[in-house]
PDB file of C-alpha atoms in Angstrom:
ATOM      1  CA  UNK A   1      31.691  98.780 -45.529  1.00 63.00           C
ATOM      2  CA  UNK A   2      29.678  98.755 -42.282  1.00 78.00           C
ATOM      3  CA  UNK A   3      30.826 102.147 -40.928  1.00 94.00           C
ATOM      4  CA  UNK A   4      30.463 102.301 -37.121  1.00 97.00           C
ATOM      5  CA  UNK A   5      29.007  99.246 -35.411  1.00 96.00           C
ATOM      6  CA  UNK A   6      27.827  99.278 -31.804  1.00 97.00           C
ATOM      7  CA  UNK A   7      26.735  96.378 -29.667  1.00 96.00           C
ATOM      8  CA  UNK A   8      24.402  95.737 -27.985  1.00 97.00           C
ATOM      9  CA  UNK A   9      21.461  97.781 -29.319  1.00 96.00           C
ATOM     10  CA  UNK A  10      19.439  97.433 -26.114  1.00 96.00           C
ATOM     11  CA  UNK A  11      20.412  96.527 -22.550  1.00 97.00           C
ATOM     12  CA  UNK A  12      18.716  96.500 -19.157  1.00 97.00           C
ATOM     13  CA  UNK A  13      20.947  96.438 -16.103  1.00 97.00           C
ATOM     14  CA  UNK A  14      20.304  96.304 -12.408  1.00 98.00           C
ATOM     15  CA  UNK A  15      21.883  98.982 -10.232  1.00 98.00           C
ATOM     16  CA  UNK A  16      25.446  97.976  -9.417  1.00 97.00           C
ATOM     17  CA  UNK A  17      25.929  95.653 -12.368  1.00 98.00           C
ATOM     18  CA  UNK A  18      28.743  96.220 -14.825  1.00 97.00           C
ATOM     19  CA  UNK A  19      28.832  96.035 -18.588  1.00 97.00           C
ATOM     20  CA  UNK A  20      30.905  96.997 -21.600  1.00 98.00           C
ATOM     21  CA  UNK A  21      29.558  98.690 -24.707  1.00 98.00           C
ATOM     22  CA  UNK A  22      31.479  97.706 -27.803  1.00 97.00           C
ATOM     23  CA  UNK A  23      32.216  99.913 -30.807  1.00 97.00           C
ATOM     24  CA  UNK A  24      34.130  99.186 -33.989  1.00 97.00           C
ATOM     25  CA  UNK A  25      34.727 101.217 -37.147  1.00 97.00           C
ATOM     26  CA  UNK A  26      36.059 100.001 -40.480  1.00 96.00           C
ATOM     27  CA  UNK A  27      36.903 103.391 -42.011  1.00 94.00           C
ATOM     28  CA  UNK A  28      40.479 103.608 -40.687  1.00 93.00           C
ATOM     29  CA  UNK A  29      39.660 106.733 -38.668  1.00 92.00           C
ATOM     30  CA  UNK A  30      42.090 107.896 -36.017  1.00 91.00           C
ATOM     31  CA  UNK A  31      39.613 109.519 -33.635  1.00 92.00           C
ATOM     32  CA  UNK A  32      36.726 107.852 -31.828  1.00 95.00           C
ATOM     33  CA  UNK A  33      34.174 109.124 -29.326  1.00 96.00           C
ATOM     34  CA  UNK A  34      31.522 108.040 -26.865  1.00 97.00           C
ATOM     35  CA  UNK A  35      28.476 110.268 -26.319  1.00 96.00           C
ATOM     36  CA  UNK A  36      25.358 109.951 -24.270  1.00 96.00           C
ATOM     37  CA  UNK A  37      22.068 111.455 -25.381  1.00 94.00           C
ATOM     38  CA  UNK A  38      19.355 112.304 -22.897  1.00 90.00           C
ATOM     39  CA  UNK A  39      15.995 113.894 -23.777  1.00 79.00           C
ATOM     40  CA  UNK A  40      16.382 117.625 -24.385  1.00 67.00           C
ATOM     41  CA  UNK A  41      20.105 117.599 -23.651  1.00 71.00           C
ATOM     42  CA  UNK A  42      21.662 116.849 -26.990  1.00 83.00           C
ATOM     43  CA  UNK A  43      24.936 114.963 -27.264  1.00 91.00           C
ATOM     44  CA  UNK A  44      27.290 115.021 -24.287  1.00 92.00           C
ATOM     45  CA  UNK A  45      30.825 113.759 -24.727  1.00 93.00           C
ATOM     46  CA  UNK A  46      31.869 111.079 -22.240  1.00 96.00           C
ATOM     47  CA  UNK A  47      35.354 110.115 -23.463  1.00 96.00           C
ATOM     48  CA  UNK A  48      37.278 110.358 -26.668  1.00 94.00           C
ATOM     49  CA  UNK A  49      40.371 108.877 -28.229  1.00 95.00           C
ATOM     50  CA  UNK A  50      42.233 111.174 -30.584  1.00 90.00           C
ATOM     51  CA  UNK A  51      44.404 108.315 -31.809  1.00 90.00           C
ATOM     52  CA  UNK A  52      45.254 104.717 -31.018  1.00 91.00           C
ATOM     53  CA  UNK A  53      46.800 104.514 -27.575  1.00 90.00           C
ATOM     54  CA  UNK A  54      45.322 107.737 -26.183  1.00 93.00           C
ATOM     55  CA  UNK A  55      42.108 108.486 -24.337  1.00 96.00           C
ATOM     56  CA  UNK A  56      40.802 111.672 -22.751  1.00 94.00           C
ATOM     57  CA  UNK A  57      37.878 112.703 -20.608  1.00 95.00           C
ATOM     58  CA  UNK A  58      35.011 114.608 -22.106  1.00 92.00           C
ATOM     59  CA  UNK A  59      32.230 116.585 -20.471  1.00 90.00           C
ATOM     60  CA  UNK A  60      30.654 113.775 -18.392  1.00 95.00           C
ATOM     61  CA  UNK A  61      33.258 111.036 -17.672  1.00 97.00           C
ATOM     62  CA  UNK A  62      32.285 110.106 -14.098  1.00 97.00           C
ATOM     63  CA  UNK A  63      31.152 106.506 -13.736  1.00 97.00           C
ATOM     64  CA  UNK A  64      32.707 105.401 -17.032  1.00 98.00           C
ATOM     65  CA  UNK A  65      35.966 103.977 -18.301  1.00 97.00           C
ATOM     66  CA  UNK A  66      37.150 103.438 -21.856  1.00 98.00           C
ATOM     67  CA  UNK A  67      39.657 101.324 -23.721  1.00 97.00           C
ATOM     68  CA  UNK A  68      41.037 101.976 -27.177  1.00 96.00           C
ATOM     69  CA  UNK A  69      41.814  98.364 -27.958  1.00 89.00           C
ATOM     70  CA  UNK A  70      43.279  99.071 -31.396  1.00 95.00           C
ATOM     71  CA  UNK A  71      42.616 101.527 -34.206  1.00 95.00           C
ATOM     72  CA  UNK A  72      39.254  99.934 -34.985  1.00 97.00           C
ATOM     73  CA  UNK A  73      37.768  99.380 -31.539  1.00 97.00           C
ATOM     74  CA  UNK A  74      36.817 101.697 -28.685  1.00 98.00           C
ATOM     75  CA  UNK A  75      34.860 100.282 -25.751  1.00 98.00           C
ATOM     76  CA  UNK A  76      32.962 101.982 -22.934  1.00 98.00           C
ATOM     77  CA  UNK A  77      32.652 100.313 -19.541  1.00 98.00           C
ATOM     78  CA  UNK A  78      30.234 100.969 -16.726  1.00 97.00           C
ATOM     79  CA  UNK A  79      31.772  99.439 -13.597  1.00 94.00           C
ATOM     80  CA  UNK A  80      28.775  99.910 -11.289  1.00 97.00           C
ATOM     81  CA  UNK A  81      25.688 101.043 -13.166  1.00 97.00           C
ATOM     82  CA  UNK A  82      23.424 103.687 -11.646  1.00 97.00           C
ATOM     83  CA  UNK A  83      19.908 104.788 -12.696  1.00 97.00           C
ATOM     84  CA  UNK A  84      21.411 108.163 -13.722  1.00 96.00           C
ATOM     85  CA  UNK A  85      23.266 106.304 -16.472  1.00 97.00           C
ATOM     86  CA  UNK A  86      20.019 105.374 -18.191  1.00 97.00           C
ATOM     87  CA  UNK A  87      20.493 106.937 -21.605  1.00 97.00           C
ATOM     88  CA  UNK A  88      21.151 106.304 -25.268  1.00 96.00           C
ATOM     89  CA  UNK A  89      24.850 105.878 -25.971  1.00 98.00           C
ATOM     90  CA  UNK A  90      26.439 106.675 -29.312  1.00 97.00           C
ATOM     91  CA  UNK A  91      29.864 105.814 -30.566  1.00 97.00           C
ATOM     92  CA  UNK A  92      31.339 107.941 -33.339  1.00 96.00           C
ATOM     93  CA  UNK A  93      34.508 108.167 -35.382  1.00 95.00           C
ATOM     94  CA  UNK A  94      35.747 111.204 -37.251  1.00 90.00           C
ATOM     95  CA  UNK A  95      37.610 111.921 -40.419  1.00 82.00           C
ATOM     96  CA  UNK A  96      39.428 115.156 -41.094  1.00 79.00           C
ATOM     97  CA  UNK A  97      38.329 116.595 -44.412  1.00 75.00           C
ATOM     98  CA  UNK A  98      40.629 118.184 -46.929  1.00 73.00           C
ATOM     99  CA  UNK A  99      39.926 121.894 -46.867  1.00 72.00           C
ATOM    100  CA  UNK A 100      39.235 121.792 -43.150  1.00 72.00           C
ATOM    101  CA  UNK A 101      36.541 120.375 -40.969  1.00 77.00           C
ATOM    102  CA  UNK A 102      35.727 117.058 -39.386  1.00 82.00           C
ATOM    103  CA  UNK A 103      32.938 114.688 -40.394  1.00 87.00           C
ATOM    104  CA  UNK A 104      31.564 112.445 -37.680  1.00 91.00           C
ATOM    105  CA  UNK A 105      30.138 109.015 -38.397  1.00 94.00           C
ATOM    106  CA  UNK A 106      27.837 107.579 -35.761  1.00 96.00           C
ATOM    107  CA  UNK A 107      26.758 104.113 -34.788  1.00 96.00           C
ATOM    108  CA  UNK A 108      23.093 103.197 -34.370  1.00 95.00           C
ATOM    109  CA  UNK A 109      23.178 103.709 -30.614  1.00 95.00           C
ATOM    110  CA  UNK A 110      22.750 101.568 -27.502  1.00 96.00           C
ATOM    111  CA  UNK A 111      19.638 102.156 -25.424  1.00 96.00           C
ATOM    112  CA  UNK A 112      20.602 101.406 -21.821  1.00 97.00           C
ATOM    113  CA  UNK A 113      18.150 101.232 -18.936  1.00 97.00           C
ATOM    114  CA  UNK A 114      19.392 100.869 -15.364  1.00 97.00           C
ATOM    115  CA  UNK A 115      16.733  99.756 -12.887  1.00 97.00           C
TER     116      UNK A 115
ATOM    117  CA  UNK B   1      36.344 126.939 -24.735  1.00 80.00           C
ATOM    118  CA  UNK B   2      33.841 126.915 -27.556  1.00 84.00           C
ATOM    119  CA  UNK B   3      30.132 127.025 -26.745  1.00 91.00           C
ATOM    120  CA  UNK B   4      27.391 126.459 -29.301  1.00 95.00           C
ATOM    121  CA  UNK B   5      23.811 127.496 -28.612  1.00 96.00           C
ATOM    122  CA  UNK B   6      20.939 126.296 -30.783  1.00 96.00           C
ATOM    123  CA  UNK B   7      17.371 127.613 -31.089  1.00 97.00           C
ATOM    124  CA  UNK B   8      14.578 126.710 -31.032  1.00 97.00           C
ATOM    125  CA  UNK B   9      14.542 123.410 -29.166  1.00 94.00           C
ATOM    126  CA  UNK B  10      11.311 122.427 -30.948  1.00 96.00           C
ATOM    127  CA  UNK B  11       9.960 123.748 -34.240  1.00 98.00           C
ATOM    128  CA  UNK B  12       6.619 122.814 -35.737  1.00 98.00           C
ATOM    129  CA  UNK B  13       5.848 123.886 -39.319  1.00 98.00           C
ATOM    130  CA  UNK B  14       3.158 123.122 -41.853  1.00 98.00           C
ATOM    131  CA  UNK B  15       4.159 120.812 -44.675  1.00 98.00           C
ATOM    132  CA  UNK B  16       5.347 122.901 -47.600  1.00 97.00           C
ATOM    133  CA  UNK B  17       6.432 125.841 -45.435  1.00 98.00           C
ATOM    134  CA  UNK B  18      10.033 126.755 -44.651  1.00 98.00           C
ATOM    135  CA  UNK B  19      11.920 125.983 -41.443  1.00 98.00           C
ATOM    136  CA  UNK B  20      14.867 127.903 -40.006  1.00 98.00           C
ATOM    137  CA  UNK B  21      17.109 126.729 -37.169  1.00 98.00           C
ATOM    138  CA  UNK B  22      19.722 129.064 -35.711  1.00 98.00           C
ATOM    139  CA  UNK B  23      23.014 128.536 -33.885  1.00 98.00           C
ATOM    140  CA  UNK B  24      25.499 130.893 -32.306  1.00 98.00           C
ATOM    141  CA  UNK B  25      29.099 130.112 -31.384  1.00 97.00           C
ATOM    142  CA  UNK B  26      31.534 131.799 -29.035  1.00 95.00           C
ATOM    143  CA  UNK B  27      35.021 131.031 -30.369  1.00 93.00           C
ATOM    144  CA  UNK B  28      35.963 133.317 -33.262  1.00 93.00           C
ATOM    145  CA  UNK B  29      38.638 130.769 -34.292  1.00 90.00           C
ATOM    146  CA  UNK B  30      35.962 128.219 -35.237  1.00 92.00           C
ATOM    147  CA  UNK B  31      35.940 127.789 -38.992  1.00 90.00           C
ATOM    148  CA  UNK B  32      33.831 124.757 -39.795  1.00 92.00           C
ATOM    149  CA  UNK B  33      30.083 124.447 -39.162  1.00 94.00           C
ATOM    150  CA  UNK B  34      28.245 121.228 -40.010  1.00 94.00           C
ATOM    151  CA  UNK B  35      24.596 120.305 -39.603  1.00 97.00           C
ATOM    152  CA  UNK B  36      23.478 116.785 -38.722  1.00 97.00           C
ATOM    153  CA  UNK B  37      20.075 115.138 -38.984  1.00 97.00           C
ATOM    154  CA  UNK B  38      19.036 112.432 -36.546  1.00 95.00           C
ATOM    155  CA  UNK B  39      16.086 110.276 -37.528  1.00 94.00           C
ATOM    156  CA  UNK B  40      14.223 108.272 -34.917  1.00 91.00           C
ATOM    157  CA  UNK B  41      16.253 105.338 -33.633  1.00 89.00           C
ATOM    158  CA  UNK B  42      19.377 106.268 -35.590  1.00 92.00           C
ATOM    159  CA  UNK B  43      22.621 108.124 -35.065  1.00 94.00           C
ATOM    160  CA  UNK B  44      23.082 111.660 -36.418  1.00 95.00           C
ATOM    161  CA  UNK B  45      24.172 111.979 -40.033  1.00 96.00           C
ATOM    162  CA  UNK B  46      25.855 114.903 -41.796  1.00 94.00           C
ATOM    163  CA  UNK B  47      23.507 116.722 -44.186  1.00 96.00           C
ATOM    164  CA  UNK B  48      25.347 119.937 -45.032  1.00 95.00           C
ATOM    165  CA  UNK B  49      28.332 121.955 -43.834  1.00 93.00           C
ATOM    166  CA  UNK B  50      29.907 125.338 -44.370  1.00 93.00           C
ATOM    167  CA  UNK B  51      33.407 126.694 -43.927  1.00 90.00           C
ATOM    168  CA  UNK B  52      34.269 130.161 -42.727  1.00 87.00           C
ATOM    169  CA  UNK B  53      35.418 131.364 -46.126  1.00 85.00           C
ATOM    170  CA  UNK B  54      31.872 130.975 -47.500  1.00 85.00           C
ATOM    171  CA  UNK B  55      28.720 132.905 -46.571  1.00 91.00           C
ATOM    172  CA  UNK B  56      26.089 130.531 -47.946  1.00 95.00           C
ATOM    173  CA  UNK B  57      25.820 127.006 -49.286  1.00 94.00           C
ATOM    174  CA  UNK B  58      22.836 125.258 -50.876  1.00 96.00           C
ATOM    175  CA  UNK B  59      21.976 121.655 -51.570  1.00 94.00           C
ATOM    176  CA  UNK B  60      18.547 121.238 -53.134  1.00 96.00           C
ATOM    177  CA  UNK B  61      15.999 122.188 -50.448  1.00 97.00           C
ATOM    178  CA  UNK B  62      18.497 122.842 -47.684  1.00 98.00           C
ATOM    179  CA  UNK B  63      20.847 125.771 -47.254  1.00 98.00           C
ATOM    180  CA  UNK B  64      23.174 127.033 -44.576  1.00 98.00           C
ATOM    181  CA  UNK B  65      24.196 130.646 -44.004  1.00 97.00           C
ATOM    182  CA  UNK B  66      27.085 131.942 -41.926  1.00 97.00           C
ATOM    183  CA  UNK B  67      27.603 135.384 -40.414  1.00 96.00           C
ATOM    184  CA  UNK B  68      31.158 135.436 -39.044  1.00 94.00           C
ATOM    185  CA  UNK B  69      30.857 138.930 -37.621  1.00 94.00           C
ATOM    186  CA  UNK B  70      27.843 138.027 -35.534  1.00 95.00           C
ATOM    187  CA  UNK B  71      29.105 134.463 -34.954  1.00 96.00           C
ATOM    188  CA  UNK B  72      25.933 132.759 -35.966  1.00 96.00           C
ATOM    189  CA  UNK B  73      24.879 130.294 -38.632  1.00 97.00           C
ATOM    190  CA  UNK B  74      21.510 128.975 -39.713  1.00 98.00           C
ATOM    191  CA  UNK B  75      19.932 125.992 -41.437  1.00 98.00           C
ATOM    192  CA  UNK B  76      17.132 126.700 -43.882  1.00 98.00           C
ATOM    193  CA  UNK B  77      14.814 123.993 -45.189  1.00 98.00           C
ATOM    194  CA  UNK B  78      12.361 125.002 -47.907  1.00 98.00           C
ATOM    195  CA  UNK B  79       9.220 123.194 -49.083  1.00 98.00           C
ATOM    196  CA  UNK B  80       9.287 120.959 -46.028  1.00 98.00           C
ATOM    197  CA  UNK B  81       8.157 117.366 -46.378  1.00 97.00           C
ATOM    198  CA  UNK B  82       7.154 114.719 -43.814  1.00 96.00           C
ATOM    199  CA  UNK B  83      10.548 113.039 -44.129  1.00 96.00           C
ATOM    200  CA  UNK B  84      12.182 116.233 -42.857  1.00 98.00           C
ATOM    201  CA  UNK B  85      10.782 115.449 -39.389  1.00 97.00           C
ATOM    202  CA  UNK B  86      13.831 114.685 -37.243  1.00 97.00           C
ATOM    203  CA  UNK B  87      16.206 116.186 -34.684  1.00 96.00           C
ATOM    204  CA  UNK B  88      18.771 118.548 -36.184  1.00 97.00           C
ATOM    205  CA  UNK B  89      22.119 119.364 -34.573  1.00 96.00           C
ATOM    206  CA  UNK B  90      24.527 122.141 -35.404  1.00 97.00           C
ATOM    207  CA  UNK B  91      28.208 121.941 -34.486  1.00 94.00           C
ATOM    208  CA  UNK B  92      31.425 123.924 -34.732  1.00 93.00           C
ATOM    209  CA  UNK B  93      35.115 123.095 -34.880  1.00 88.00           C
ATOM    210  CA  UNK B  94      38.453 124.743 -35.613  1.00 84.00           C
ATOM    211  CA  UNK B  95      41.708 123.628 -37.204  1.00 71.00           C
ATOM    212  CA  UNK B  96      43.693 123.688 -33.959  1.00 60.00           C
ATOM    213  CA  UNK B  97      41.285 121.218 -32.326  1.00 63.00           C
ATOM    214  CA  UNK B  98      39.255 119.021 -34.602  1.00 69.00           C
ATOM    215  CA  UNK B  99      36.689 118.146 -31.963  1.00 81.00           C
ATOM    216  CA  UNK B 100      33.128 119.008 -32.831  1.00 88.00           C
ATOM    217  CA  UNK B 101      31.260 121.122 -30.267  1.00 90.00           C
ATOM    218  CA  UNK B 102      27.552 120.397 -30.515  1.00 93.00           C
ATOM    219  CA  UNK B 103      24.396 122.433 -30.139  1.00 94.00           C
ATOM    220  CA  UNK B 104      21.599 120.978 -28.016  1.00 92.00           C
ATOM    221  CA  UNK B 105      19.455 119.977 -30.986  1.00 94.00           C
ATOM    222  CA  UNK B 106      16.141 121.056 -32.532  1.00 96.00           C
ATOM    223  CA  UNK B 107      13.208 118.720 -32.926  1.00 96.00           C
ATOM    224  CA  UNK B 108      11.545 119.598 -36.238  1.00 97.00           C
ATOM    225  CA  UNK B 109       7.936 118.502 -36.625  1.00 97.00           C
ATOM    226  CA  UNK B 110       6.269 118.713 -40.028  1.00 97.00           C
ATOM    227  CA  UNK B 111       2.493 118.947 -39.721  1.00 96.00           C
ATOM    228  CA  UNK B 112       0.460 117.412 -42.585  1.00 91.00           C
TER     229      UNK B 112
END
């Protein structure tokens, strides 16, 4: 049981290049999320997918696109990378708990640098 | 919508002392309040949570308290140890929308 797996762990891009961050979970969770984490700014939600076949914008969606490929996989694409997108990206999936509440399970993160 | 504020942003305590991190929330419908710990180079991980029908919950050296009237909740760590050094996040959610709304995080430093 691997939990949430993100690839790659590190990436350097040149301004204007594109790339896709991959995320997969093996816990059969319905909801998946992409966050970015910048120093001193906590976790900011980029996009989320409440269930297979649906995606919605979060707090900071500009410059990103997502695809919920199936229940397991949720990818994040940068079409034309900009230095402002230098950050650590986390994928997460959530499970609703009996009795109320949602537990989030995070991947190890992708450290992206755009030069 | 819900807004969660977390203080302080950085907390430095002597090993063996206690640490307290505080969060306030704005939406009175929120009813679930988890705390996550993020170690260096890793994703956040749930360490303790509390639901709105409970005022306090303990798990060994960590405890969480909730004041629904004042809309704030706190994480208490007693007898701090070096391995407690990490970034801690609070969050809030409600039954009508299971999304977690996150605080900005607190970097806890344990001084030897």
